[in-house]
Coordinates of C-alpha atoms in Angstrom, one line a residue:
Chain R
M1 CA 34.9 -11.5 50.9
D2 CA 33.0 -14.4 53.2
V3 CA 33.1 -16.7 50.4
F4 CA 36.6 -15.6 49.9
L5 CA 38.3 -16.3 53.6
Q6 CA 35.9 -18.7 54.2
T7 CA 37.8 -20.7 51.2
L8 CA 41.4 -19.6 52.5
V9 CA 40.4 -20.7 56.0
A10 CA 39.7 -23.9 54.4
G11 CA 42.8 -24.2 52.2
I12 CA 45.1 -23.5 55.1
L13 CA 43.8 -26.1 57.7
K14 CA 44.4 -28.5 54.4
G15 CA 47.3 -27.7 54.1
G16 CA 48.7 -27.5 57.5
L17 CA 47.5 -30.9 56.9
Y18 CA 49.6 -31.4 53.7
A19 CA 52.9 -30.3 55.6
L20 CA 52.7 -33.2 57.9
I21 CA 53.3 -35.3 55.0
G22 CA 55.8 -33.6 52.8
I23 CA 57.8 -33.1 56.0
G24 CA 57.8 -36.9 56.5
M25 CA 58.6 -37.3 52.8
T26 CA 61.0 -34.6 52.4
L27 CA 63.2 -35.9 56.1
I28 CA 63.5 -38.8 53.7
M29 CA 64.5 -37.3 50.4
G30 CA 67.3 -34.9 51.9
V31 CA 69.1 -38.5 54.0
M32 CA 68.8 -41.0 51.2
G33 CA 68.6 -38.7 47.8
I34 CA 65.4 -40.9 46.8
I35 CA 61.8 -40.2 46.6
N36 CA 59.8 -42.7 48.7
L37 CA 57.2 -43.5 46.7
A38 CA 54.9 -45.7 49.2
H39 CA 54.5 -42.6 51.1
G40 CA 50.6 -42.6 50.8
Q41 CA 50.7 -45.9 51.0
L42 CA 52.0 -45.6 54.2
M43 CA 49.3 -43.0 54.7
M44 CA 46.8 -45.6 54.2
L45 CA 48.5 -47.8 56.3
A46 CA 47.6 -45.5 59.2
M47 CA 44.5 -44.7 58.4
Y48 CA 43.0 -48.1 57.9
V49 CA 44.6 -48.7 61.3
T50 CA 43.2 -46.0 62.8
F51 CA 40.0 -47.7 61.5
V52 CA 39.9 -50.9 63.0
L53 CA 41.2 -49.2 66.6
N54 CA 37.9 -47.2 65.7
T55 CA 35.4 -50.4 65.5
M56 CA 37.4 -50.8 68.6
G57 CA 35.9 -47.9 70.1
V58 CA 39.1 -45.9 70.1
D59 CA 39.4 -41.9 69.5
P60 CA 41.2 -41.2 66.1
Y61 CA 43.0 -38.8 67.9
V62 CA 44.3 -41.2 70.6
S63 CA 44.7 -44.2 68.0
L64 CA 47.6 -41.7 66.8
F65 CA 49.8 -42.9 69.3
I66 CA 49.7 -46.2 68.5
A67 CA 49.3 -46.1 64.6
M68 CA 53.0 -43.3 65.1
P69 CA 55.0 -46.3 66.8
L70 CA 53.7 -48.9 64.4
L71 CA 54.2 -47.1 61.6
F72 CA 57.7 -46.0 63.0
M73 CA 58.6 -49.3 63.1
L74 CA 57.2 -50.7 60.0
G75 CA 59.7 -47.6 58.2
V76 CA 62.5 -48.7 60.0
A77 CA 62.1 -52.5 58.8
I78 CA 61.7 -51.3 55.8
Q79 CA 64.7 -49.6 55.3
K80 CA 66.9 -51.6 57.6
F81 CA 65.4 -54.5 55.2
L82 CA 64.4 -53.6 51.7
L83 CA 66.1 -50.7 50.8
N84 CA 69.7 -50.7 52.3
P85 CA 70.4 -54.7 51.1
L86 CA 70.1 -52.7 47.9
M87 CA 72.4 -50.1 48.8
K88 CA 75.3 -52.8 49.0
V89 CA 75.1 -54.0 45.8
E90 CA 77.2 -52.0 44.0
T91 CA 76.2 -52.9 40.4
I92 CA 72.6 -51.5 41.2
L93 CA 72.4 -47.9 41.3
P94 CA 71.0 -46.4 44.1
E95 CA 67.9 -44.9 42.4
N96 CA 66.4 -48.3 42.1
Q97 CA 65.8 -47.7 45.8
V98 CA 63.0 -45.5 44.3
L99 CA 61.6 -48.8 42.0
M100 CA 62.0 -50.7 45.0
T101 CA 59.7 -48.0 47.2
V102 CA 57.3 -48.1 44.6
G103 CA 56.9 -52.2 44.9
I104 CA 56.6 -51.6 48.4
G105 CA 53.7 -49.2 47.7
M106 CA 51.9 -51.8 45.5
V107 CA 52.0 -54.7 48.5
L108 CA 50.8 -52.3 51.2
T109 CA 47.5 -51.7 48.4
E110 CA 46.8 -55.0 47.5
V111 CA 47.5 -56.0 51.5
A112 CA 44.7 -53.8 52.1
R113 CA 42.3 -54.8 49.6
F114 CA 43.4 -57.9 50.6
V115 CA 42.0 -57.6 53.9
F116 CA 39.5 -54.8 53.8
S117 CA 38.4 -55.6 50.5
S118 CA 37.9 -52.2 48.2
D119 CA 34.8 -50.7 50.5
Y120 CA 35.0 -47.4 51.9
K121 CA 34.9 -47.1 55.0
Y122 CA 34.5 -44.4 57.3
I123 CA 35.3 -43.5 60.8
T124 CA 32.1 -42.3 63.2
T125 CA 33.0 -39.7 65.0
G126 CA 30.9 -37.5 66.9
Y127 CA 32.6 -33.9 65.9
A128 CA 33.2 -35.4 62.4
D129 CA 31.2 -33.3 60.9
R130 CA 30.5 -30.8 64.3
T131 CA 31.8 -26.9 62.9
F132 CA 32.2 -23.9 64.8
Y133 CA 31.6 -19.7 63.9
I134 CA 33.9 -17.1 64.3
G135 CA 32.4 -14.2 62.5
N136 CA 30.9 -15.8 59.1
I137 CA 33.5 -18.0 58.6
S138 CA 32.7 -22.0 59.2
F139 CA 35.3 -24.1 61.0
S140 CA 35.5 -27.9 60.6
V141 CA 36.0 -28.9 64.1
A142 CA 37.8 -32.4 62.9
L143 CA 40.2 -30.2 60.9
T144 CA 41.2 -27.5 62.8
I145 CA 42.2 -30.1 65.3
A146 CA 44.0 -31.6 62.7
F147 CA 45.3 -28.6 62.1
V148 CA 46.4 -28.0 65.5
I149 CA 48.1 -30.9 66.8
A150 CA 49.6 -30.8 62.9
L151 CA 51.1 -27.9 64.1
S152 CA 52.9 -29.0 67.2
F153 CA 53.9 -31.7 65.5
T154 CA 55.8 -29.6 63.1
A155 CA 56.8 -27.5 65.6
A156 CA 58.0 -30.4 67.4
M157 CA 60.3 -31.7 64.3
F158 CA 61.8 -28.5 64.1
W159 CA 62.9 -28.3 67.8
F160 CA 64.1 -31.9 66.9
L161 CA 65.9 -31.1 63.7
L162 CA 67.5 -27.8 65.1
K163 CA 67.9 -28.5 68.6
T164 CA 68.8 -32.6 69.4
D165 CA 71.9 -33.9 68.8
L166 CA 70.1 -36.6 67.2
G167 CA 68.5 -33.9 64.6
R168 CA 71.7 -32.4 64.1
S169 CA 73.0 -35.6 62.7
I170 CA 70.5 -36.2 60.5
R171 CA 70.6 -32.9 59.3
A172 CA 74.1 -33.3 58.8
T173 CA 74.5 -36.7 57.1
A174 CA 71.8 -35.2 54.6
Q175 CA 74.6 -32.0 53.4
D176 CA 78.0 -34.3 53.7
K177 CA 77.1 -38.1 54.4
D178 CA 81.6 -38.7 54.3
A179 CA 81.5 -35.8 56.4
A180 CA 79.2 -36.7 59.1
T181 CA 80.6 -40.5 59.4
L182 CA 83.8 -38.3 59.8
M183 CA 82.2 -36.6 63.3
G184 CA 81.2 -40.2 64.4
V185 CA 78.2 -40.4 62.9
N186 CA 76.8 -43.8 61.9
T187 CA 75.2 -42.9 59.3
G188 CA 73.3 -46.3 58.2
R189 CA 71.5 -45.9 62.2
I190 CA 70.6 -42.6 60.6
T191 CA 68.9 -43.5 57.5
V192 CA 66.8 -45.9 58.9
I193 CA 66.1 -43.6 62.2
T194 CA 64.3 -41.3 59.1
F195 CA 62.4 -43.5 57.4
G196 CA 61.2 -44.1 60.8
L197 CA 60.6 -40.6 61.2
G198 CA 59.0 -39.9 58.2
S199 CA 56.7 -42.7 57.9
A200 CA 55.6 -41.9 61.3
L201 CA 55.2 -38.3 60.3
V202 CA 53.1 -39.4 57.6
A203 CA 50.9 -41.9 60.3
A204 CA 49.6 -38.9 62.0
A205 CA 48.3 -37.1 58.9
G206 CA 46.3 -40.7 58.4
C207 CA 45.0 -40.8 61.7
L208 CA 44.3 -36.8 61.7
L209 CA 42.6 -36.8 58.4
A210 CA 40.5 -40.0 58.8
P211 CA 37.7 -38.5 61.0
V212 CA 37.2 -36.2 57.1
Y213 CA 37.9 -38.8 54.4
Y214 CA 37.0 -41.8 53.6
I215 CA 39.2 -44.4 53.4
F216 CA 40.1 -47.7 51.3
P217 CA 42.9 -49.4 49.8
D218 CA 43.4 -46.6 46.5
L219 CA 44.0 -43.6 48.3
G220 CA 47.6 -43.8 48.3
G221 CA 48.5 -43.2 45.0
P222 CA 47.1 -39.7 44.7
F223 CA 48.7 -38.9 48.4
T224 CA 51.7 -40.3 47.1
A225 CA 51.7 -37.6 44.3
K226 CA 50.0 -35.1 46.6
A227 CA 53.9 -35.4 49.0
F228 CA 55.7 -35.2 45.6
I229 CA 54.2 -32.1 44.4
I230 CA 54.6 -30.3 48.2
T231 CA 58.1 -31.9 48.2
I232 CA 59.1 -30.4 44.6
L233 CA 56.8 -27.3 45.5
G234 CA 58.7 -26.3 49.0
G235 CA 62.8 -27.4 47.1
L236 CA 64.0 -30.8 47.8
G237 CA 64.8 -31.8 51.2
S238 CA 64.1 -28.6 52.7
T239 CA 62.2 -28.5 55.6
V240 CA 60.4 -25.6 55.5
G241 CA 59.8 -25.5 52.0
A242 CA 57.9 -28.7 52.7
I243 CA 55.6 -26.6 55.2
F244 CA 55.2 -23.2 52.7
G245 CA 54.4 -26.2 49.5
G246 CA 51.5 -28.0 51.6
V247 CA 49.3 -24.6 52.7
T248 CA 50.1 -23.6 48.8
L249 CA 48.7 -26.7 47.4
G250 CA 45.9 -26.9 50.0
L251 CA 45.3 -23.4 49.5
A252 CA 44.9 -23.8 45.6
E253 CA 43.0 -27.3 45.9
S254 CA 40.5 -25.3 47.7
M255 CA 40.2 -21.9 45.7
G256 CA 40.0 -24.2 42.6
A257 CA 37.6 -26.2 44.2
T258 CA 35.3 -22.8 45.0
Y259 CA 36.5 -21.0 42.6
F260 CA 36.5 -23.2 39.1
G261 CA 34.5 -25.8 41.0
M262 CA 34.8 -29.6 42.9
E263 CA 36.4 -31.6 40.3
Y264 CA 38.8 -28.6 39.4
E265 CA 40.1 -28.9 42.4
D266 CA 43.1 -31.3 41.8
I267 CA 44.4 -29.3 38.2
V268 CA 44.5 -25.9 39.9
G269 CA 47.1 -27.7 41.9
L270 CA 48.6 -29.5 39.6
T271 CA 48.9 -26.2 37.4
I272 CA 50.3 -24.4 40.1
F273 CA 53.2 -27.2 40.0
I274 CA 53.9 -26.8 36.7
L275 CA 54.4 -23.1 36.7
V276 CA 56.9 -23.2 40.1
L277 CA 58.5 -26.1 37.6
L278 CA 58.8 -23.6 34.7
F279 CA 59.3 -19.9 36.9
L280 CA 61.4 -21.4 40.3
P281 CA 63.1 -24.4 39.6
G282 CA 64.0 -26.1 43.1
G283 CA 60.8 -24.6 44.7
F284 CA 60.4 -22.4 47.4
K285 CA 64.0 -23.5 48.7
R286 CA 65.3 -20.8 46.5
L287 CA 63.2 -18.0 48.3
T288 CA 63.1 -18.6 52.0
K289 CA 67.3 -20.9 51.8
V290 CA 66.8 -23.1 54.4
Chain H
M1 CA 100.8 -44.0 69.0
L2 CA 99.6 -44.6 65.2
K3 CA 100.9 -47.4 63.4
V4 CA 100.1 -48.1 60.2
S5 CA 101.5 -51.2 58.8
G6 CA 101.6 -52.4 54.8
I7 CA 98.4 -51.4 53.7
D8 CA 96.9 -52.1 50.0
V9 CA 93.8 -49.8 49.4
F10 CA 91.6 -50.2 46.3
Y11 CA 89.4 -48.2 44.5
G12 CA 87.4 -51.1 42.6
D13 CA 89.6 -52.8 40.7
L14 CA 92.5 -49.7 40.9
Q15 CA 95.0 -50.0 43.5
V16 CA 96.2 -46.9 44.8
I17 CA 98.6 -47.6 47.8
R18 CA 101.1 -50.2 47.8
D19 CA 102.2 -51.5 51.0
V20 CA 101.8 -48.3 53.0
S21 CA 103.9 -48.2 56.2
F22 CA 104.6 -45.0 58.1
E23 CA 104.4 -44.1 61.8
V24 CA 103.2 -41.3 63.5
R25 CA 104.4 -40.3 67.0
D26 CA 103.5 -39.3 70.2
G27 CA 103.7 -35.4 70.4
E28 CA 105.4 -35.0 67.0
I29 CA 104.0 -33.4 63.6
L30 CA 104.1 -35.8 61.0
V31 CA 103.8 -34.8 57.0
L32 CA 102.8 -36.5 53.8
V33 CA 104.0 -34.7 50.6
G34 CA 103.3 -35.7 47.7
A35 CA 102.2 -34.8 44.4
N36 CA 98.6 -34.9 42.9
G37 CA 97.5 -38.2 42.9
A38 CA 99.8 -40.2 45.0
G39 CA 97.3 -41.6 47.5
K40 CA 97.7 -38.8 51.0
S41 CA 94.1 -38.6 51.3
T42 CA 93.5 -42.1 50.3
T43 CA 95.6 -43.0 53.1
L44 CA 93.7 -40.3 55.5
K45 CA 90.4 -42.1 54.5
T46 CA 92.0 -44.9 54.9
I47 CA 93.4 -44.8 58.7
S48 CA 89.5 -42.2 59.3
G49 CA 87.9 -45.4 58.0
L50 CA 85.8 -44.5 54.9
L51 CA 88.0 -46.8 53.1
K52 CA 89.0 -49.8 53.7
P53 CA 92.3 -51.4 53.5
L54 CA 92.3 -55.1 51.4
K55 CA 95.9 -56.0 53.5
G56 CA 97.7 -54.3 56.0
S57 CA 96.7 -52.8 59.3
I58 CA 96.1 -49.6 61.6
E59 CA 96.6 -49.4 64.5
F60 CA 96.1 -46.4 67.7
D61 CA 97.5 -46.9 70.7
G62 CA 96.7 -50.6 70.4
V63 CA 93.5 -50.1 68.8
R64 CA 92.9 -51.6 65.5
L65 CA 91.2 -49.0 63.1
D66 CA 90.9 -50.6 60.6
L67 CA 88.2 -53.4 62.4
L68 CA 86.3 -50.7 63.9
S69 CA 83.3 -49.2 61.7
P70 CA 84.2 -45.5 60.2
D71 CA 81.8 -44.1 63.0
K72 CA 83.6 -45.3 65.6
V73 CA 86.8 -44.0 64.7
I74 CA 86.6 -40.5 65.5
G75 CA 85.8 -41.4 69.2
Q76 CA 89.2 -43.3 69.9
G77 CA 90.8 -39.7 69.1
V78 CA 91.8 -39.6 65.7
V79 CA 90.0 -37.0 63.9
H80 CA 90.3 -36.3 60.1
V81 CA 89.9 -32.5 59.4
P82 CA 89.0 -33.6 55.2
E83 CA 90.0 -31.6 52.0
A84 CA 88.3 -29.1 51.4
R85 CA 86.9 -28.5 54.7
R86 CA 83.8 -30.9 53.9
L87 CA 81.5 -28.6 56.7
F88 CA 77.5 -28.7 56.4
R89 CA 77.1 -25.6 54.5
E90 CA 73.7 -24.8 56.4
M91 CA 74.2 -25.4 59.1
T92 CA 75.3 -22.3 61.2
V93 CA 78.5 -22.5 62.8
E94 CA 78.2 -23.3 66.3
E95 CA 76.3 -25.9 64.9
N96 CA 79.0 -27.4 62.5
L97 CA 81.1 -27.3 65.5
V98 CA 78.4 -28.9 67.7
M99 CA 78.6 -31.7 65.4
G100 CA 82.4 -32.0 66.4
S101 CA 81.3 -33.4 69.8
L102 CA 78.9 -36.0 69.9
S103 CA 81.2 -38.7 71.2
P104 CA 80.2 -39.1 75.1
V105 CA 83.5 -37.5 76.2
A106 CA 83.4 -34.7 73.8
R107 CA 80.1 -34.2 74.4
K108 CA 79.9 -33.7 78.2
K109 CA 82.9 -31.1 77.5
R110 CA 80.9 -28.8 75.0
M111 CA 80.6 -25.1 76.3
Q112 CA 84.5 -25.9 77.7
T113 CA 86.0 -26.7 74.0
M114 CA 84.2 -24.3 72.5
E115 CA 84.7 -21.5 74.5
W116 CA 88.4 -22.8 73.8
V117 CA 87.8 -23.3 70.0
Y118 CA 86.5 -19.3 70.1
E119 CA 89.5 -18.3 72.0
L120 CA 92.0 -20.0 69.0
F121 CA 89.2 -17.9 66.7
P122 CA 88.0 -15.5 67.3
R123 CA 86.1 -14.7 63.9
M124 CA 84.3 -17.7 65.0
K125 CA 83.1 -16.0 67.8
E126 CA 81.7 -13.6 66.1
R127 CA 80.2 -15.8 62.8
R128 CA 78.5 -18.6 65.4
K129 CA 75.3 -17.9 64.0
Q130 CA 76.6 -17.6 60.0
A131 CA 76.0 -20.8 57.8
A132 CA 79.1 -22.1 57.0
G133 CA 78.9 -22.4 53.5
T134 CA 78.7 -18.4 53.3
M135 CA 82.1 -18.0 55.0
S136 CA 85.3 -17.6 53.5
G137 CA 87.5 -20.3 52.4
G138 CA 89.8 -19.4 55.2
E139 CA 87.0 -18.6 57.3
Q140 CA 85.7 -22.8 56.7
Q141 CA 89.5 -23.5 57.5
M142 CA 89.1 -22.6 60.4
C143 CA 85.8 -23.7 61.1
A144 CA 86.9 -27.1 59.7
I145 CA 90.2 -27.7 62.1
G146 CA 87.2 -26.5 65.4
R147 CA 85.0 -29.0 64.4
G148 CA 88.0 -31.2 64.0
L149 CA 89.2 -30.0 68.0
M150 CA 85.9 -30.1 69.4
A151 CA 86.4 -34.0 69.2
L152 CA 88.9 -33.9 71.9
P153 CA 91.5 -35.3 69.0
K154 CA 94.8 -37.3 70.7
I155 CA 96.0 -37.0 66.7
L156 CA 94.7 -34.5 64.7
M157 CA 94.8 -34.9 60.7
F158 CA 95.0 -32.1 58.0
D159 CA 94.4 -33.2 54.7
E160 CA 95.2 -30.4 52.0
P161 CA 94.4 -27.0 54.7
S162 CA 96.0 -24.8 52.5
L163 CA 94.1 -25.6 49.6
G164 CA 92.8 -22.8 47.9
L165 CA 94.0 -20.2 50.4
S166 CA 96.1 -17.5 50.0
P167 CA 99.2 -17.7 51.2
I168 CA 99.0 -15.6 53.9
L169 CA 96.2 -17.9 55.2
V170 CA 98.3 -20.5 54.1
Q171 CA 101.2 -19.3 57.3
E172 CA 97.8 -18.4 59.5
V173 CA 96.3 -22.6 59.2
F174 CA 99.9 -23.9 59.8
G175 CA 101.1 -21.0 62.9
I176 CA 97.3 -23.0 64.2
A177 CA 98.4 -26.6 63.2
K178 CA 101.9 -25.9 65.5
R179 CA 99.5 -24.3 68.0
I180 CA 97.7 -26.9 68.3
N181 CA 100.9 -29.4 68.3
K182 CA 102.1 -27.6 71.3
E183 CA 98.6 -28.0 73.5
G184 CA 99.6 -32.0 72.9
V185 CA 98.2 -32.8 69.8
T186 CA 99.7 -35.3 67.7
V187 CA 99.2 -33.7 64.1
L188 CA 99.4 -35.1 61.1
L189 CA 99.8 -33.7 57.8
V190 CA 99.4 -34.2 54.5
E191 CA 100.2 -31.6 52.2
Q192 CA 101.3 -30.9 48.1
N193 CA 103.3 -27.3 49.8
V194 CA 106.1 -29.0 50.5
R195 CA 108.3 -26.2 50.9
Q196 CA 106.7 -24.6 53.9
T197 CA 105.7 -27.8 55.4
L198 CA 109.5 -29.6 55.8
A199 CA 110.5 -26.7 57.0
M200 CA 107.8 -26.9 60.0
C201 CA 107.6 -30.9 60.9
D202 CA 109.4 -32.9 63.2
R203 CA 108.9 -36.0 59.9
A204 CA 108.2 -36.6 56.9
C205 CA 107.3 -39.3 54.4
V206 CA 107.3 -38.7 50.7
L207 CA 104.6 -40.5 48.6
E208 CA 104.5 -41.4 44.9
N209 CA 101.8 -43.3 42.9
G210 CA 101.2 -45.2 46.2
R211 CA 104.2 -45.9 48.0
I212 CA 106.7 -43.9 50.0
V213 CA 109.8 -43.2 48.9
L214 CA 111.4 -41.6 51.6
Q215 CA 111.3 -41.0 55.3
G216 CA 113.2 -39.0 57.2
T217 CA 113.2 -35.3 59.3
G218 CA 111.9 -32.0 57.5
K219 CA 115.9 -31.1 57.8
E220 CA 117.1 -34.7 55.6
L221 CA 114.4 -34.7 53.4
S222 CA 114.8 -31.0 52.1
D223 CA 118.8 -31.5 51.9
D224 CA 117.7 -35.0 49.9
P225 CA 118.6 -34.1 45.5
H226 CA 115.4 -36.1 44.9
V227 CA 112.8 -34.2 46.8
K228 CA 114.7 -31.3 45.9
E229 CA 114.9 -31.7 42.6
A230 CA 110.8 -32.8 42.3
Y231 CA 109.7 -31.3 44.5
L232 CA 111.7 -27.8 45.4
G233 CA 112.7 -27.3 42.0
I234 CA 115.8 -26.5 43.6

């Protein structure tokens, strides 16, 4: 029983972070109708920002407030100068923006390799491998902090989307772009802001993950794949779904690692992914309707 | 008030509006009637900036609307209630109404205007927490009109508000358009429902194949032999 509870806790803690990654991607998906295949690479970049700041003695949780604005600006620049121009050319299908994000991801990876080399980097903090206990269950301090911060960002994001005019405009643009334009929403500006926000959210996930993970240029790819899976599990464009998707993937991975062995971690996650595609196409959105 | 002068509009290579000119006067109800594909909706979309004319100009109270970016048009008091309602389906009725009042002026009076809209449509107040997409067609149309009113329009453009509604609801929607007009809002109505709209409007234009073929008061057009034959079936 303890083992099960321990696995459950580990899975949920990880799921919180995954949710943050997924929400960023699902926001972009909702507003622009494309999958951002550079999502993990943006997170990798944020982790390197955290790493560099850490060598200067900045705590990873403080670097959150530097990496997020930085990545927000990078996201804004990507949307404005690389993706939006593609939409203006009529002969290019809008889907080609997806290919553009693949290219951006590659460039980011290689730039990181050029600057930092392919070596694995670690961030050393006083608390990275510290744990505390509730009953017989151990909680990693770093992951617990990460979970709490991820949760508060998610809550803040919901408040923003539901209660502010800008947030509502983002949702409106995702639901009906022309109608949003008629209501006076500058949808071009909304896509730029949304890409920035998505990037900032995944940057937050990167900073939170940095103390408990190793950092290398190629980690972007696997995380893009994870973000993609989370978004599909949750239902494309659904924010609530992304949370469910994130926690599901986190749980699946930790259950797989415990009961089948570490090497099966990803297999369990991917199996659930395929099962959802087969039996619940449309993802958890179908169940929650949000 | 609103002056459309000699506009040509294309979808790609296909010209759908040819040299259309008309004027909507302050305080009146003007109807654009015509068959499917005559260019009625296209005309409205061009006025609200979703489409840009290749030639001609659109002027509202001295401002060239065709030179504004589309999201700025509503701020001028030119509000478009689009065809097939186009509500934000997953948002609640209340959120849809709020989306109508984004301009700084409308935003300041948001709560006040919302009370007024709820007074006009008590049904919307009952359903304010319901997702807009789950309502019936008639309710959605009222929500769409309410959303337009939230922008404090000087001119409200309805694109086929009777589409898909039962005859009783059509009466109700036209009644609402008249009521809004009485409150001082100029109305530009696009309709296929020729008989009823000619009876309620001040003036009307008949669009055929992207051209205006007839203009006049509702009475004049109802008596016109061409209108009688082609649209009224008499």
